[in-house]
Every structure is written in C-alpha cells, then in structure tokens.
Amino acid sequence: MKENMAVTSPYSILLFWPNIIGYARVILALYSFCVYEDPTVFFICYTLSFLLDAADGHVARLFNQCSKFGAVLDMITDRFATAILVMILSHLYPEASKACMFLIVLDIVSHWLGMYNSVMRGESHKDQRKGPWLLQLYYHNRIVLGGLCLFNELFYIFVYMNAFFPFIALPEVLAAVTGGRLWWWLAALCFPGFAIKQIINVIQLWRAVYSIVEFEFEQDFQRKN
C-alpha cells in the first residue's frame, strides 16, 4: 500500500484518485442518460460507469485514499444511476411502470436509512455483524457483494437492451436455444441475483428501522426509567 498524498486542505481530498474515478462515473452515467435513445452509446457509457464502481475501491486501498466523501460519492452515484435507469425502463415498458416506481423507492429508502443509521451510531454502513445472516454475508463477503451488485445492474441493462433489440441474428446453435432473444435470456440468467438483491434491500430497510428506534430507546427512554 502506498502512503497517502499530503492532505494540505479540503481540496486535497476532492482530488484523491478514487474520487476522480467517482467524478468520471458521474459524467459517464449522466451522459448515458442524455442519449438513452441510442442503445449502443448508452450501453458503453453506462456499463463503463458501473464497472468503474469496482475500480474506485481498489484504487482507494492501493493509494491509502479512503475518505468519507468518497464513500458518500460512491453511494449517491450508485443510487441516482440505478434510479434513472429504472425510470428509463418504466418509459420503455409502460406496463411495468408501477413495479419500477416501487423498485426505485425500495433502493433509495433502504440505503438512505442504512446510511443514516450508520452515521447515527458512528459505524460503517457495511458493518452488519449484528444483523441478519444474509445481510452479514452480503456486506462482509466481497464476492457476494460484488456478484449480486453485478447481476442486479446487468439485469437492468439487459432488460434495457431487450427493448431495442428483442430479436437479433445469432449463430444457429444459439438461435435454436434462445429463439434469437439473446438479451431476454441474459436478463433471465441475471434475475435470481436481482431478486436476491431486492430481498436484501427489504432486510436492510427493516434492520435500519429497528436499529434506529432501538438506539433512540436506549439513549432517550431507557435512561429515564
């Protein structure tokens, strides 16, 4: 691990390498949304923005540049990127618009409550040693965390691509298996990971709600009795 660069002012933190990667993620995601009618450009920009999410953490550890601002930047980029992509899907699939609304609410609310609870307790939002086993597995195992996030985002991306290319020319063997619906089948393969991610969001929401009221009870009510 390399030594942290000299931090001489708050602006030094803004220029940490992982935070610069975070800015690139924001730019790529916003640009992809501006051109979502072009599936090729959207696919390249959004997927690259998503993949960089895995890079910033490694860079932060490599250069010893982990920061609270970086954690917040990473969180809000994940949330707004997924939310707008789901909004786009609600436009491309009007029949699924209500489901899309619930998915956006669940994703934002569960993570916001989790973050608020961690700040209130002075802990990392990934510290779930006292939480349900599935939440512990998700946050304490990088393979599980990365895999489920990957399947979740790929599910949305493949559903998006299916709206533009429901049938594509494939080699004879693949065409016989998929019926030419490559993106649909890819989304179907990612669906179990997507579904588990939503279950984890529900568990995280309830865990955060209970932890907040538990903390309030211990701090404000139990001491009075």
C-alpha angles and dihedrals in degrees: 000000000000123000117262116261116255108281104209099157141001088269089065089066091051088058097052109130095242089051090052087053087051091055089051089053091053093049093047093047094048092047092049090054091051090057100034090132087069103068095190096055091039093051093051097045098041094044091049090049090051094047091051086063087074092048100054094062093051091047091049091054093042094054095031089241103136110147140172090237090053091052091051092045090051092049098048092044090054092048100047093041094053092041095054092044089054089048089054090050090052087057093047092044106034091175089064096046095110092050089049091053092053092047091053093048093047093049096047098039096045093050094042092052090045091052093045091050092050092049091047091052095038093241137121114266086232093059101101101150090131095041131095115298094250091054090047091051091048098050100033099046112066093197092055092043094048094041096051093044089049094050091045094054094040090053090057092043094050092047088052092050091047089061090062100032109029090158126028135174111264137172111281096257094049091043090054092051099041102028087232091297097120098154092047092053093045089052090049091053090052094045097090091056090046091050093049089050090056091049089052090050090055091048091047091051093052093042091053093046093051093044091052095051090042090054091046091050092050094046103037109023112023093055091053093056 
